[in-house]
Coordinates of C-alpha atoms in Angstrom, one line a residue:
F124 CA -19.4 -100.0 -18.5
S125 CA -17.4 -101.2 -15.5
F126 CA -15.2 -98.1 -15.8
S127 CA -18.3 -96.0 -15.6
K128 CA -19.2 -97.7 -12.3
K129 CA -15.9 -96.5 -10.8
L130 CA -15.9 -93.1 -12.4
K131 CA -19.6 -92.2 -11.8
P132 CA -19.6 -89.6 -14.7
N133 CA -22.1 -86.8 -14.9
I134 CA -22.3 -87.1 -18.7
I135 CA -21.7 -89.9 -21.2
H136 CA -20.8 -88.5 -24.6
C137 CA -21.3 -91.2 -27.3
H138 CA -19.3 -90.4 -30.4
D139 CA -20.8 -93.1 -32.6
V140 CA -23.9 -95.2 -32.9
M141 CA -21.7 -98.3 -32.2
V142 CA -21.3 -97.2 -28.6
L143 CA -24.8 -95.8 -28.1
P144 CA -26.2 -99.0 -26.5
I145 CA -23.4 -98.9 -23.9
G146 CA -24.2 -95.3 -23.3
V147 CA -27.8 -96.1 -22.7
L148 CA -26.9 -98.9 -20.2
V149 CA -24.6 -96.5 -18.3
K150 CA -27.4 -93.9 -18.2
I151 CA -30.0 -96.5 -16.9
F152 CA -27.7 -98.0 -14.2
Y153 CA -25.7 -95.0 -13.1
K154 CA -28.1 -92.1 -13.7
T155 CA -25.9 -90.1 -16.0
K156 CA -26.8 -87.7 -18.7
L157 CA -26.4 -89.0 -22.3
I158 CA -25.3 -87.1 -25.4
Y159 CA -25.5 -88.8 -28.7
D160 CA -23.0 -87.3 -31.2
A161 CA -24.0 -88.3 -34.7
H162 CA -21.0 -87.2 -36.9
E163 CA -23.0 -88.1 -40.0
L164 CA -26.6 -89.1 -40.7
E165 CA -25.6 -92.5 -39.4
S166 CA -28.3 -94.7 -41.0
K167 CA -28.1 -93.0 -44.4
K168 CA -24.3 -92.7 -44.9
N169 CA -22.3 -94.0 -47.8
G170 CA -20.8 -97.4 -47.6
I171 CA -23.3 -99.3 -45.4
T172 CA -25.6 -102.0 -46.7
P173 CA -29.4 -101.8 -46.5
I174 CA -29.4 -104.3 -43.6
E175 CA -26.8 -102.2 -41.7
N176 CA -29.0 -99.1 -42.5
K177 CA -31.9 -100.8 -40.7
I178 CA -29.8 -101.9 -37.8
V179 CA -28.4 -98.4 -37.2
Y180 CA -31.9 -96.9 -37.5
F181 CA -33.3 -99.5 -35.0
V182 CA -30.5 -98.8 -32.5
E183 CA -31.1 -95.1 -32.7
K184 CA -34.8 -95.5 -32.4
I185 CA -34.8 -97.7 -29.3
S186 CA -32.2 -95.5 -27.7
W187 CA -33.9 -92.2 -28.5
K188 CA -35.9 -91.8 -25.2
Y189 CA -32.7 -92.2 -23.2
I190 CA -30.8 -89.5 -25.0
N191 CA -30.7 -86.1 -23.3
N192 CA -29.1 -84.2 -26.1
L193 CA -28.3 -84.8 -29.8
I194 CA -25.3 -83.3 -31.5
V195 CA -25.2 -83.2 -35.4
V196 CA -23.2 -81.4 -38.0
S197 CA -25.8 -79.6 -40.1
P198 CA -29.3 -78.1 -39.9
S199 CA -30.7 -80.6 -42.4
I200 CA -29.7 -83.5 -40.2
V201 CA -31.6 -81.9 -37.3
K202 CA -34.7 -81.8 -39.4
W203 CA -34.3 -85.4 -40.5
Y204 CA -34.0 -86.7 -37.0
N205 CA -36.9 -84.6 -35.8
K206 CA -39.1 -85.9 -38.6
E207 CA -38.0 -89.6 -38.7
I208 CA -37.4 -90.4 -35.0
G209 CA -38.6 -87.6 -32.9
E210 CA -37.8 -84.1 -31.7
K211 CA -34.8 -83.9 -29.4
S212 CA -32.8 -81.1 -27.8
T213 CA -30.1 -80.6 -30.4
E214 CA -26.9 -78.7 -30.9
I215 CA -25.1 -78.2 -34.2
I216 CA -21.4 -78.6 -33.8
M217 CA -19.7 -78.2 -37.1
N218 CA -16.5 -79.9 -38.3
A219 CA -14.6 -76.7 -37.9
P220 CA -10.8 -76.3 -37.6
F221 CA -9.0 -74.9 -34.6
V222 CA -7.1 -71.9 -36.1
E223 CA -4.5 -69.8 -34.3
K224 CA -3.8 -66.9 -36.7
N225 CA -0.3 -66.3 -35.3
N226 CA 0.8 -69.9 -36.1
I227 CA -0.1 -69.7 -39.8
D228 CA 3.0 -69.3 -42.0
E229 CA 2.0 -67.1 -45.0
E230 CA 4.1 -68.7 -47.7
S231 CA 1.9 -67.5 -50.5
D232 CA 3.9 -69.1 -53.4
Y233 CA 4.5 -72.5 -51.9
L234 CA 2.4 -74.6 -54.4
R235 CA 3.4 -72.3 -57.3
K236 CA 7.1 -72.9 -56.6
L237 CA 6.8 -76.6 -55.8
Y238 CA 5.1 -77.4 -59.1
N239 CA 6.6 -74.6 -61.2
I240 CA 3.1 -73.2 -62.0
P241 CA 3.2 -70.0 -64.1
K242 CA 1.7 -66.8 -62.6
S243 CA -0.7 -66.6 -65.5
S244 CA -2.5 -69.8 -64.2
K245 CA -4.7 -70.0 -61.2
I246 CA -4.3 -72.9 -58.7
F247 CA -7.3 -74.9 -57.6
I248 CA -6.8 -77.2 -54.6
Y249 CA -8.7 -80.3 -53.4
I250 CA -8.1 -81.3 -49.8
G251 CA -9.4 -84.6 -48.4
G252 CA -9.7 -88.3 -49.0
F253 CA -8.8 -89.7 -52.4
S254 CA -11.9 -91.9 -52.6
K255 CA -15.0 -92.5 -54.7
G256 CA -17.9 -90.1 -54.1
R257 CA -15.8 -87.0 -54.0
G258 CA -15.8 -86.1 -57.7
I259 CA -12.1 -86.7 -58.1
E260 CA -12.4 -88.4 -61.5
I261 CA -14.6 -85.6 -62.8
L262 CA -12.1 -83.0 -61.6
M263 CA -9.1 -84.7 -63.2
N264 CA -11.0 -85.0 -66.5
I265 CA -11.7 -81.2 -66.4
F266 CA -8.1 -80.3 -65.8
K267 CA -7.0 -82.4 -68.7
K268 CA -8.8 -80.1 -71.1
E269 CA -6.8 -77.8 -73.2
D270 CA -9.2 -74.8 -72.7
I271 CA -8.6 -74.8 -69.0
N272 CA -5.5 -72.7 -68.1
S273 CA -5.6 -73.4 -64.3
H274 CA -3.8 -76.2 -62.4
I275 CA -5.2 -78.5 -59.8
V276 CA -3.4 -79.8 -56.7
F277 CA -4.8 -82.8 -54.8
L278 CA -3.7 -82.9 -51.1
G279 CA -4.5 -86.0 -49.2
Y280 CA -4.5 -89.8 -49.4
G281 CA -6.8 -92.7 -50.2
E282 CA -7.6 -95.6 -52.5
L283 CA -7.4 -93.6 -55.8
R284 CA -3.9 -92.2 -55.1
D285 CA -1.9 -94.5 -57.4
K286 CA -4.3 -93.7 -60.3
M287 CA -4.1 -90.0 -59.6
I288 CA -0.3 -90.1 -59.6
Q289 CA -0.3 -91.8 -62.9
E290 CA -2.6 -89.1 -64.3
S291 CA -0.4 -86.4 -62.9
E292 CA 2.6 -87.8 -64.7
K293 CA 0.7 -87.6 -68.0
Y294 CA -1.0 -84.2 -67.6
V295 CA 1.0 -81.1 -66.6
K296 CA -1.9 -79.3 -64.9
I297 CA -2.6 -82.1 -62.4
H298 CA -0.5 -82.4 -59.2
V299 CA -0.7 -84.8 -56.3
H300 CA 0.7 -83.6 -52.9
D301 CA 1.5 -85.9 -50.1
A302 CA -0.7 -85.9 -47.0
V303 CA 0.5 -83.5 -44.3
P304 CA -0.2 -83.0 -40.6
H305 CA -3.5 -81.4 -39.9
E306 CA -1.9 -78.2 -38.6
K307 CA -0.2 -77.6 -42.0
V308 CA -3.3 -78.0 -44.2
I309 CA -4.5 -74.4 -43.9
T310 CA -1.0 -73.0 -44.5
I311 CA -0.7 -75.0 -47.8
A312 CA -4.3 -74.1 -48.8
K313 CA -3.4 -70.4 -48.5
S314 CA -1.0 -70.8 -51.4
A315 CA -3.8 -71.8 -53.7
D316 CA -6.3 -69.5 -55.4
V317 CA -9.6 -71.5 -55.1
G318 CA -10.6 -74.4 -52.9
L319 CA -12.7 -77.3 -54.3
C320 CA -15.3 -78.9 -52.0
F321 CA -17.2 -81.4 -54.1
I322 CA -19.2 -84.2 -52.6
Q323 CA -21.2 -86.6 -54.8
N324 CA -24.9 -87.1 -53.9
I325 CA -24.5 -90.9 -53.3
S326 CA -26.1 -90.9 -49.9
L327 CA -28.5 -88.7 -47.9
S328 CA -25.7 -88.2 -45.3
D329 CA -23.4 -86.8 -48.1
Y330 CA -26.2 -84.6 -49.4
Y331 CA -26.7 -83.1 -45.9
C332 CA -23.0 -82.7 -45.1
L333 CA -20.9 -79.7 -44.1
P334 CA -17.4 -81.1 -44.7
N335 CA -14.4 -79.9 -42.7
K336 CA -12.6 -78.9 -46.0
L337 CA -15.2 -76.2 -46.5
F338 CA -14.1 -74.5 -43.3
E339 CA -10.4 -75.1 -43.9
Y340 CA -10.6 -73.2 -47.2
A341 CA -12.5 -70.4 -45.6
F342 CA -9.9 -70.0 -42.9
A343 CA -7.2 -70.2 -45.5
E344 CA -9.0 -67.1 -46.9
I345 CA -9.4 -68.5 -50.4
P346 CA -12.8 -68.6 -52.3
I347 CA -14.5 -71.9 -52.6
L348 CA -16.2 -73.8 -55.4
A349 CA -18.5 -76.4 -53.8
S350 CA -21.3 -78.8 -54.4
N351 CA -24.8 -77.2 -54.6
F352 CA -26.2 -79.0 -51.5
P353 CA -28.6 -77.2 -49.2
D354 CA -26.4 -76.8 -46.1
I355 CA -23.3 -76.0 -48.1
I356 CA -25.2 -73.4 -50.1
E357 CA -26.5 -71.8 -46.9
V358 CA -22.9 -71.4 -45.5
V359 CA -21.4 -70.2 -48.8
D360 CA -24.1 -67.6 -49.2
K361 CA -24.2 -66.4 -45.6
F362 CA -20.4 -65.8 -45.4
N363 CA -19.8 -64.9 -49.1
L364 CA -17.3 -67.8 -49.5
G365 CA -17.5 -68.3 -53.3
K366 CA -19.5 -70.3 -55.7
Y367 CA -21.3 -73.7 -56.0
S368 CA -22.4 -75.9 -58.9
S369 CA -23.8 -79.3 -59.6
L370 CA -21.4 -82.2 -60.3
E371 CA -22.3 -82.1 -64.0
I372 CA -19.0 -81.7 -65.8
E373 CA -20.2 -78.8 -67.8
D374 CA -21.4 -76.9 -64.7
I375 CA -18.1 -77.3 -63.0
L376 CA -16.2 -76.5 -66.1
N377 CA -18.2 -73.2 -66.7
T378 CA -17.8 -72.2 -63.0
I379 CA -14.0 -72.8 -63.1
K380 CA -13.9 -70.6 -66.2
E381 CA -15.7 -67.9 -64.3
F382 CA -13.0 -68.0 -61.7
E383 CA -10.3 -68.0 -64.5
E384 CA -11.8 -64.8 -66.0
M385 CA -11.7 -62.9 -62.7
E386 CA -8.9 -60.4 -62.7
E387 CA -9.2 -60.3 -58.9
L388 CA -10.6 -63.1 -56.8
P389 CA -13.1 -62.5 -54.0
K390 CA -11.4 -61.7 -50.7
I391 CA -12.3 -63.9 -47.7
K392 CA -11.5 -62.4 -44.3
S393 CA -11.1 -65.0 -41.5
E394 CA -11.8 -62.4 -38.8
N395 CA -15.4 -62.5 -40.1
L396 CA -15.7 -66.2 -39.7
Y397 CA -15.7 -66.7 -35.9
E398 CA -19.0 -68.5 -36.1
L399 CA -17.4 -71.2 -38.2
S400 CA -14.3 -71.7 -36.0
W401 CA -13.7 -74.5 -33.6
Q402 CA -13.4 -71.9 -30.9
K403 CA -17.1 -71.1 -31.4
Q404 CA -18.1 -74.8 -31.6
E405 CA -16.2 -75.4 -28.4
E406 CA -18.2 -72.6 -26.6
K407 CA -21.5 -74.4 -27.6
L408 CA -20.2 -77.7 -26.4
I409 CA -19.0 -76.4 -23.0
K410 CA -22.4 -74.6 -22.6
L411 CA -24.2 -77.9 -23.3
Y412 CA -22.1 -79.7 -20.7
Q413 CA -22.7 -77.0 -18.1
E414 CA -26.5 -77.0 -18.7
L415 CA -26.6 -80.8 -18.4
I416 CA -24.6 -80.9 -15.2
A417 CA -26.8 -78.2 -13.7
E418 CA -30.0 -80.1 -14.4
K419 CA -31.5 -81.9 -11.4

């Protein structure tokens, strides 16, 4: 707050509900423009208690009239805020990766060589946190089955890691890769055949999500098997990114078998995905800043 007095900013960009009250104070005292960047549906996200839910909703509601622009990550979250708190000038900025095509190393057999996976088997990859609510236990159970010929590689870290490593030591079709720097994620994903983007419906924020792994798979140019949530379905269908299913084990199993039966997997072309890139999201963000600064 005191730093803002010295800086006299044109815009305060609040990246979380925790700092929103400070942003409101800066706006009131120093006549700045205020952006509230809700990276999730903050009052309905996984891991918060009912009391915390009410506190977050209260903070958002009393701050609402001071917010010039709202930023969210999916269309459904826009609709929720419009209905539950009030309409607000809103921009959707998706969790998209910054991709420089020339910097992507095309080692197409990296995972196959690393884990000695036969060419007759397809490779499914899961990228992200090894935590509850991501369908990890369900996926491991599927790839333990004898009638599944494909292998699965988990890339990331989290609370379930030790258990997952134990399972990978017992089952030859399950592999756990160490976490890697962000800039290497897409390179490694390119050496898989299908990307897995499953989120469990354990909160409204999860149900309305558009996770960054969805875009990482797309720019790795591999087809996707994702949760059948409304915003995910819309993106997968619009850009022909692959398939989706419920998190029922039989539904996932049957869809994996559909991929296994394909002689040739769908081709994803990253040059057709500019709308999903960080470069496009950056354009929207800069335009928003410029419009706010130009307002009297």
